[in-house]
């Protein structure tokens, strides 16, 4: 299947060349779309240079910093208009290992969405302070309980979607930003009866640059999840999807 990896960037000058090189080496057939929010450090110009040297690398320039969710919506639209059949989310900071992408893509043989999961057996995080891990685990647990989701890692941003899953989830109407975007996309996919596989990954803290996580993003996520809990997406019965560390999918 024609695959493209969408990488949103804002001030990722030090990280982008390595992550693109590793990605192209790990899955040579996959294309890359860098979605740059007018980075003042020159990330967009660097991405243009990478695209000139490699026809499988593309760049989408946006005029200002509008948030992760808006960047992904724009990237998804670009990918679908280009006829790609699988669209991948990946961070630019090296926290998502391109070498693990083949396992996510393989899991799509039996699923519509593959979620790279830190919280299933075989998944782990590296170099995280305890506070950050508790925040991530707690956010996932709250969203799982509030929304009735069966997945263990609902805030992670390393994912592979079939194009049909993005369309079924009506991605273009998602307004959330930050990791709340990931929660809403997963919730919508479950609501649309898409089969979801969780694949264990190793998540490493960034080496260069600063995290985009903020208290505003956390507050937005908790508020939105609380509202969603009492206003279901649709009258459809939600499938409770369970998965194993190997990525096989079942429905309760």
Tab-separated table of N, CA and C in Angstrom, residues 72-200:
chain	number	residue	atom	x	y	z
A	72	UNK	N	-1.717	18.112	11.675
A	72	UNK	CA	-2.064	16.769	11.216
A	72	UNK	C	-3.257	16.784	10.273
A	73	UNK	N	-4.255	17.595	10.554
A	73	UNK	CA	-5.395	17.671	9.631
A	73	UNK	C	-4.939	18.104	8.250
A	74	UNK	N	-4.067	19.100	8.193
A	74	UNK	CA	-3.553	19.562	6.902
A	74	UNK	C	-2.734	18.470	6.224
A	75	UNK	N	-1.916	17.766	7.011
A	75	UNK	CA	-1.108	16.688	6.447
A	75	UNK	C	-1.951	15.531	5.950
A	76	UNK	N	-2.984	15.177	6.716
A	76	UNK	CA	-3.874	14.097	6.284
A	76	UNK	C	-4.569	14.463	4.972
A	77	UNK	N	-5.059	15.697	4.885
A	77	UNK	CA	-5.747	16.132	3.664
A	77	UNK	C	-4.809	16.059	2.471
A	78	UNK	N	-3.561	16.522	2.646
A	78	UNK	CA	-2.576	16.476	1.569
A	78	UNK	C	-2.333	15.036	1.141
A	79	UNK	N	-2.191	14.133	2.117
A	79	UNK	CA	-1.909	12.723	1.811
A	79	UNK	C	-3.075	12.063	1.083
A	80	UNK	N	-4.292	12.307	1.547
A	80	UNK	CA	-5.449	11.686	0.905
A	80	UNK	C	-5.649	12.222	-0.502
A	81	UNK	N	-5.395	13.499	-0.704
A	81	UNK	CA	-5.529	14.059	-2.047
A	81	UNK	C	-4.477	13.480	-2.987
A	82	UNK	N	-3.373	13.007	-2.425
A	82	UNK	CA	-2.328	12.394	-3.238
A	82	UNK	C	-2.509	10.908	-3.464
A	83	UNK	N	-3.605	10.340	-2.948
A	83	UNK	CA	-3.914	8.941	-3.198
A	83	UNK	C	-3.170	7.948	-2.323
A	84	UNK	N	-2.598	8.391	-1.220
A	84	UNK	CA	-1.902	7.456	-0.328
A	84	UNK	C	-2.919	6.601	0.418
A	85	UNK	N	-2.569	5.331	0.598
A	85	UNK	CA	-3.491	4.372	1.214
A	85	UNK	C	-3.255	4.195	2.703
A	86	UNK	N	-2.067	4.518	3.168
A	86	UNK	CA	-1.727	4.455	4.592
A	86	UNK	C	-1.052	5.764	4.970
A	87	UNK	N	-1.506	6.349	6.079
A	87	UNK	CA	-0.953	7.615	6.558
A	87	UNK	C	-0.452	7.403	7.983
A	88	UNK	N	0.789	7.762	8.218
A	88	UNK	CA	1.436	7.529	9.509
A	88	UNK	C	1.668	8.855	10.223
A	89	UNK	N	1.449	8.870	11.525
A	89	UNK	CA	1.841	9.992	12.380
A	89	UNK	C	3.185	9.666	13.022
A	90	UNK	N	4.106	10.621	12.998
A	90	UNK	CA	5.394	10.419	13.665
A	90	UNK	C	5.943	11.758	14.120
A	91	UNK	N	6.483	11.796	15.349
A	91	UNK	CA	7.120	13.010	15.847
A	91	UNK	C	8.473	13.217	15.181
A	92	UNK	N	8.887	14.475	15.131
A	92	UNK	CA	10.170	14.815	14.500
A	92	UNK	C	11.340	14.738	15.464
A	93	UNK	N	11.055	14.581	16.755
A	93	UNK	CA	12.114	14.742	17.753
A	93	UNK	C	12.893	13.477	18.078
A	94	UNK	N	12.595	12.370	17.396
A	94	UNK	CA	13.315	11.125	17.647
A	94	UNK	C	12.695	10.251	18.708
A	95	UNK	N	11.619	10.701	19.335
A	95	UNK	CA	10.980	9.878	20.364
A	95	UNK	C	10.292	8.650	19.769
A	96	UNK	N	9.890	8.733	18.512
A	96	UNK	CA	9.320	7.594	17.802
A	96	UNK	C	10.397	6.990	16.910
A	97	UNK	N	10.704	5.741	17.104
A	97	UNK	CA	11.790	5.107	16.375
A	97	UNK	C	11.328	4.647	14.995
A	98	UNK	N	11.896	5.194	13.927
A	98	UNK	CA	11.509	4.747	12.588
A	98	UNK	C	11.731	3.255	12.371
A	99	UNK	N	12.685	2.684	13.080
A	99	UNK	CA	12.979	1.265	12.931
A	99	UNK	C	11.816	0.382	13.387
A	100	UNK	N	10.881	0.940	14.146
A	100	UNK	CA	9.719	0.173	14.599
A	100	UNK	C	8.518	0.323	13.671
A	101	UNK	N	8.632	1.197	12.683
A	101	UNK	CA	7.512	1.418	11.775
A	101	UNK	C	7.103	0.164	11.010
A	102	UNK	N	8.030	-0.695	10.543
A	102	UNK	CA	7.577	-1.892	9.822
A	102	UNK	C	6.591	-2.740	10.615
A	103	UNK	N	6.734	-2.815	11.926
A	103	UNK	CA	5.797	-3.611	12.729
A	103	UNK	C	4.418	-2.965	12.774
A	104	UNK	N	4.366	-1.632	12.817
A	104	UNK	CA	3.068	-0.968	12.769
A	104	UNK	C	2.388	-1.218	11.430
A	105	UNK	N	3.159	-1.107	10.357
A	105	UNK	CA	2.576	-1.311	9.037
A	105	UNK	C	2.135	-2.766	8.844
A	106	UNK	N	2.899	-3.712	9.344
A	106	UNK	CA	2.516	-5.120	9.230
A	106	UNK	C	1.195	-5.395	9.940
A	107	UNK	N	0.945	-4.709	11.048
A	107	UNK	CA	-0.278	-4.964	11.809
A	107	UNK	C	-1.526	-4.514	11.065
A	108	UNK	N	-1.360	-3.659	10.052
A	108	UNK	CA	-2.518	-3.217	9.269
A	108	UNK	C	-3.069	-4.318	8.368
A	109	UNK	N	-2.376	-5.458	8.315
A	109	UNK	CA	-2.935	-6.588	7.575
A	109	UNK	C	-4.239	-7.053	8.215
A	110	UNK	N	-4.374	-6.846	9.546
A	110	UNK	CA	-5.574	-7.272	10.264
A	110	UNK	C	-6.285	-6.123	10.956
A	111	UNK	N	-5.900	-4.891	10.655
A	111	UNK	CA	-6.475	-3.757	11.380
A	111	UNK	C	-6.619	-2.561	10.456
A	112	UNK	N	-7.391	-1.588	10.926
A	112	UNK	CA	-7.552	-0.336	10.199
A	112	UNK	C	-6.634	0.750	10.741
A	113	UNK	N	-6.281	0.627	12.031
A	113	UNK	CA	-5.415	1.585	12.702
A	113	UNK	C	-4.418	0.822	13.553
A	114	UNK	N	-3.157	1.219	13.506
A	114	UNK	CA	-2.129	0.638	14.364
A	114	UNK	C	-1.617	1.739	15.287
A	115	UNK	N	-1.706	1.498	16.586
A	115	UNK	CA	-1.279	2.462	17.594
A	115	UNK	C	0.023	1.972	18.219
A	116	UNK	N	1.066	2.778	18.130
A	116	UNK	CA	2.298	2.453	18.836
A	116	UNK	C	2.087	2.687	20.315
A	117	UNK	N	2.176	1.636	21.118
A	117	UNK	CA	1.776	1.711	22.515
A	117	UNK	C	2.949	1.535	23.467
A	118	UNK	N	3.026	2.455	24.424
A	118	UNK	CA	4.040	2.382	25.475
A	118	UNK	C	3.582	1.535	26.653
A	119	UNK	N	2.273	1.280	26.748
A	119	UNK	CA	1.723	0.726	27.981
A	119	UNK	C	1.182	-0.683	27.829
A	120	UNK	N	1.510	-1.371	26.730
A	120	UNK	CA	1.210	-2.797	26.624
A	120	UNK	C	2.494	-3.569	26.878
A	121	UNK	N	2.406	-4.867	27.209
A	121	UNK	CA	3.623	-5.657	27.421
A	121	UNK	C	4.565	-5.541	26.226
A	122	UNK	N	5.820	-5.254	26.514
A	122	UNK	CA	6.802	-5.049	25.457
A	122	UNK	C	7.042	-3.591	25.144
A	123	UNK	N	6.121	-2.716	25.521
A	123	UNK	CA	6.299	-1.281	25.336
A	123	UNK	C	7.012	-0.670	26.529
A	124	UNK	N	7.683	0.449	26.322
A	124	UNK	CA	8.387	1.096	27.429
A	124	UNK	C	8.750	2.527	27.061
A	125	UNK	N	9.143	3.291	28.078
A	125	UNK	CA	9.657	4.639	27.875
A	125	UNK	C	11.069	4.708	28.432
A	126	UNK	N	11.880	5.594	27.837
A	126	UNK	CA	13.274	5.762	28.254
A	126	UNK	C	13.505	7.215	28.648
A	127	UNK	N	14.182	7.394	29.780
A	127	UNK	CA	14.621	8.724	30.233
A	127	UNK	C	13.468	9.665	30.546
A	128	UNK	N	12.369	9.130	31.014
A	128	UNK	CA	11.270	9.966	31.470
A	128	UNK	C	11.323	10.126	32.979
A	129	UNK	N	11.114	11.329	33.504
A	129	UNK	CA	10.947	11.472	34.944
A	129	UNK	C	9.638	10.832	35.378
A	130	UNK	N	9.576	10.432	36.646
A	130	UNK	CA	8.384	9.747	37.146
A	130	UNK	C	7.135	10.604	36.956
A	131	UNK	N	7.252	11.920	37.153
A	131	UNK	CA	6.094	12.798	37.014
A	131	UNK	C	5.511	12.726	35.615
A	132	UNK	N	6.374	12.707	34.595
A	132	UNK	CA	5.893	12.659	33.205
A	132	UNK	C	5.203	11.328	32.926
A	133	UNK	N	5.776	10.234	33.442
A	133	UNK	CA	5.159	8.932	33.197
A	133	UNK	C	3.803	8.838	33.889
A	134	UNK	N	3.726	9.326	35.116
A	134	UNK	CA	2.452	9.291	35.830
A	134	UNK	C	1.403	10.134	35.116
A	135	UNK	N	1.823	11.283	34.572
A	135	UNK	CA	0.898	12.144	33.843
A	135	UNK	C	0.363	11.437	32.606
A	136	UNK	N	1.244	10.772	31.872
A	136	UNK	CA	0.835	10.085	30.651
A	136	UNK	C	-0.064	8.887	30.959
A	137	UNK	N	0.354	8.082	31.916
A	137	UNK	CA	-0.461	6.923	32.283
A	137	UNK	C	-1.810	7.368	32.849
A	138	UNK	N	-1.775	8.407	33.682
A	138	UNK	CA	-3.022	8.887	34.269
A	138	UNK	C	-3.965	9.464	33.234
A	139	UNK	N	-3.408	10.197	32.251
A	139	UNK	CA	-4.240	10.747	31.190
A	139	UNK	C	-4.889	9.655	30.363
A	140	UNK	N	-4.124	8.624	30.042
A	140	UNK	CA	-4.681	7.498	29.291
A	140	UNK	C	-5.761	6.785	30.086
A	141	UNK	N	-5.500	6.570	31.378
A	141	UNK	CA	-6.470	5.855	32.210
A	141	UNK	C	-7.772	6.640	32.318
A	142	UNK	N	-7.672	7.950	32.550
A	142	UNK	CA	-8.884	8.763	32.673
A	142	UNK	C	-9.696	8.722	31.382
A	143	UNK	N	-9.019	8.891	30.241
A	143	UNK	CA	-9.727	8.893	28.958
A	143	UNK	C	-10.333	7.523	28.666
A	144	UNK	N	-9.609	6.476	28.999
A	144	UNK	CA	-10.134	5.116	28.772
A	144	UNK	C	-11.424	4.901	29.541
A	145	UNK	N	-11.424	5.286	30.823
A	145	UNK	CA	-12.604	5.088	31.663
A	145	UNK	C	-13.751	5.989	31.211
A	146	UNK	N	-13.444	7.266	30.962
A	146	UNK	CA	-14.488	8.232	30.613
A	146	UNK	C	-15.151	7.905	29.282
A	147	UNK	N	-14.344	7.436	28.321
A	147	UNK	CA	-14.862	7.215	26.964
A	147	UNK	C	-15.112	5.748	26.640
A	148	UNK	N	-14.803	4.861	27.568
A	148	UNK	CA	-15.032	3.440	27.333
A	148	UNK	C	-14.107	2.840	26.294
A	149	UNK	N	-12.883	3.317	26.249
A	149	UNK	CA	-11.917	2.823	25.265
A	149	UNK	C	-11.173	1.603	25.805
A	150	UNK	N	-10.920	0.631	24.927
A	150	UNK	CA	-10.225	-0.573	25.343
A	150	UNK	C	-8.726	-0.512	25.180
A	151	UNK	N	-8.204	0.511	24.517
A	151	UNK	CA	-6.772	0.612	24.276
A	151	UNK	C	-6.059	1.097	25.534
A	152	UNK	N	-4.803	0.663	25.702
A	152	UNK	CA	-4.038	1.045	26.879
A	152	UNK	C	-3.376	2.409	26.719
A	153	UNK	N	-2.930	2.728	25.517
A	153	UNK	CA	-2.225	3.989	25.266
A	153	UNK	C	-3.068	4.830	24.318
A	154	UNK	N	-3.812	5.777	24.866
A	154	UNK	CA	-4.733	6.550	24.034
A	154	UNK	C	-4.196	7.942	23.715
A	155	UNK	N	-3.041	8.304	24.275
A	155	UNK	CA	-2.488	9.636	24.023
A	155	UNK	C	-1.251	9.605	23.136
A	156	UNK	N	-0.750	8.413	22.810
A	156	UNK	CA	0.462	8.306	22.001
A	156	UNK	C	0.252	8.807	20.586
A	157	UNK	N	1.334	9.336	19.995
A	157	UNK	CA	1.232	9.934	18.670
A	157	UNK	C	1.962	9.188	17.572
A	158	UNK	N	2.310	7.920	17.807
A	158	UNK	CA	2.948	7.108	16.760
A	158	UNK	C	1.896	6.138	16.250
A	159	UNK	N	1.308	6.442	15.108
A	159	UNK	CA	0.166	5.679	14.618
A	159	UNK	C	0.219	5.522	13.105
A	160	UNK	N	-0.429	4.461	12.632
A	160	UNK	CA	-0.607	4.252	11.197
A	160	UNK	C	-2.093	4.037	10.927
A	161	UNK	N	-2.624	4.810	10.004
A	161	UNK	CA	-4.042	4.734	9.656
A	161	UNK	C	-4.196	4.289	8.204
A	162	UNK	N	-5.120	3.397	7.970
A	162	UNK	CA	-5.589	3.238	6.594
A	162	UNK	C	-6.341	4.513	6.203
A	163	UNK	N	-6.274	4.884	4.948
A	163	UNK	CA	-6.979	6.082	4.493
A	163	UNK	C	-8.466	5.987	4.807
A	164	UNK	N	-9.015	4.798	4.668
A	164	UNK	CA	-10.447	4.610	4.936
A	164	UNK	C	-10.787	4.901	6.387
A	165	UNK	N	-9.860	4.642	7.318
A	165	UNK	CA	-10.099	4.908	8.736
A	165	UNK	C	-10.144	6.411	9.008
A	166	UNK	N	-9.252	7.159	8.359
A	166	UNK	CA	-9.268	8.609	8.527
A	166	UNK	C	-10.587	9.201	8.036
A	167	UNK	N	-11.057	8.699	6.907
A	167	UNK	CA	-12.316	9.194	6.349
A	167	UNK	C	-13.487	8.814	7.257
A	168	UNK	N	-13.478	7.574	7.743
A	168	UNK	CA	-14.564	7.129	8.628
A	168	UNK	C	-14.600	7.936	9.917
A	169	UNK	N	-13.426	8.351	10.405
A	169	UNK	CA	-13.343	9.129	11.648
A	169	UNK	C	-13.652	10.606	11.428
A	170	UNK	N	-13.830	11.008	10.178
A	170	UNK	CA	-14.090	12.417	9.838
A	170	UNK	C	-13.027	13.320	10.463
A	171	UNK	N	-11.775	12.978	10.155
A	171	UNK	CA	-10.623	13.670	10.731
A	171	UNK	C	-10.670	15.184	10.519
A	172	UNK	N	-11.274	15.603	9.419
A	172	UNK	CA	-11.247	17.023	9.059
A	172	UNK	C	-12.124	17.889	9.955
A	173	UNK	N	-12.938	17.275	10.815
A	173	UNK	CA	-13.772	18.040	11.731
A	173	UNK	C	-13.223	18.034	13.161
A	174	UNK	N	-12.075	17.370	13.369
A	174	UNK	CA	-11.474	17.339	14.702
A	174	UNK	C	-10.868	18.707	15.011
A	175	UNK	N	-11.207	19.255	16.166
A	175	UNK	CA	-10.715	20.577	16.538
A	175	UNK	C	-9.674	20.535	17.651
A	176	UNK	N	-9.455	19.384	18.261
A	176	UNK	CA	-8.536	19.280	19.393
A	176	UNK	C	-7.100	19.523	18.968
A	177	UNK	N	-6.297	19.949	19.939
A	177	UNK	CA	-4.865	20.134	19.722
A	177	UNK	C	-4.095	19.251	20.708
A	178	UNK	N	-2.766	19.269	20.591
A	178	UNK	CA	-1.952	18.538	21.541
A	178	UNK	C	-2.285	17.059	21.580
A	179	UNK	N	-2.029	16.430	22.744
A	179	UNK	CA	-2.309	15.006	22.792
A	179	UNK	C	-3.791	14.719	22.866
A	180	UNK	N	-4.612	15.763	23.086
A	180	UNK	CA	-6.053	15.590	23.020
A	180	UNK	C	-6.492	15.210	21.606
A	181	UNK	N	-5.753	15.680	20.610
A	181	UNK	CA	-6.031	15.293	19.231
A	181	UNK	C	-5.941	13.780	19.078
A	182	UNK	N	-4.932	13.174	19.727
A	182	UNK	CA	-4.758	11.724	19.622
A	182	UNK	C	-5.918	10.990	20.293
A	183	UNK	N	-6.372	11.504	21.432
A	183	UNK	CA	-7.506	10.883	22.117
A	183	UNK	C	-8.749	10.936	21.237
A	184	UNK	N	-9.020	12.115	20.676
A	184	UNK	CA	-10.229	12.256	19.871
A	184	UNK	C	-10.185	11.404	18.616
A	185	UNK	N	-9.035	11.348	17.961
A	185	UNK	CA	-8.931	10.516	16.759
A	185	UNK	C	-9.175	9.049	17.091
A	186	UNK	N	-8.610	8.570	18.186
A	186	UNK	CA	-8.824	7.172	18.562
A	186	UNK	C	-10.287	6.928	18.898
A	187	UNK	N	-10.884	7.827	19.657
A	187	UNK	CA	-12.294	7.698	20.034
A	187	UNK	C	-13.184	7.661	18.798
A	188	UNK	N	-12.899	8.531	17.848
A	188	UNK	CA	-13.693	8.557	16.621
A	188	UNK	C	-13.517	7.266	15.817
A	189	UNK	N	-12.300	6.746	15.771
A	189	UNK	CA	-12.069	5.496	15.036
A	189	UNK	C	-12.818	4.332	15.677
A	190	UNK	N	-12.811	4.277	17.006
A	190	UNK	CA	-13.559	3.231	17.702
A	190	UNK	C	-15.046	3.402	17.448
A	191	UNK	N	-15.525	4.629	17.532
A	191	UNK	CA	-16.937	4.909	17.298
A	191	UNK	C	-17.361	4.522	15.887
A	192	UNK	N	-16.423	4.646	14.940
A	192	UNK	CA	-16.716	4.297	13.543
A	192	UNK	C	-16.458	2.826	13.248
A	193	UNK	N	-16.279	2.018	14.310
A	193	UNK	CA	-16.116	0.570	14.192
A	193	UNK	C	-14.868	0.170	13.413
A	194	UNK	N	-13.814	0.961	13.542
A	194	UNK	CA	-12.543	0.597	12.929
A	194	UNK	C	-11.783	-0.349	13.858
A	195	UNK	N	-11.135	-1.341	13.277
A	195	UNK	CA	-10.346	-2.279	14.075
A	195	UNK	C	-9.001	-1.646	14.398
A	196	UNK	N	-8.630	-1.705	15.666
A	196	UNK	CA	-7.436	-1.010	16.138
A	196	UNK	C	-6.483	-2.000	16.799
A	197	UNK	N	-5.234	-1.969	16.382
A	197	UNK	CA	-4.185	-2.810	16.965
A	197	UNK	C	-3.234	-1.941	17.770
A	198	UNK	N	-2.843	-2.418	18.938
A	198	UNK	CA	-1.796	-1.759	19.709
A	198	UNK	C	-0.506	-2.553	19.550
A	199	UNK	N	0.532	-1.867	19.119
A	199	UNK	CA	1.823	-2.495	18.865
A	199	UNK	C	2.837	-1.911	19.852
A	200	UNK	N	3.530	-2.728	20.624
A	200	UNK	CA	4.471	-2.187	21.613
A	200	UNK	C	5.615	-1.428	20.957
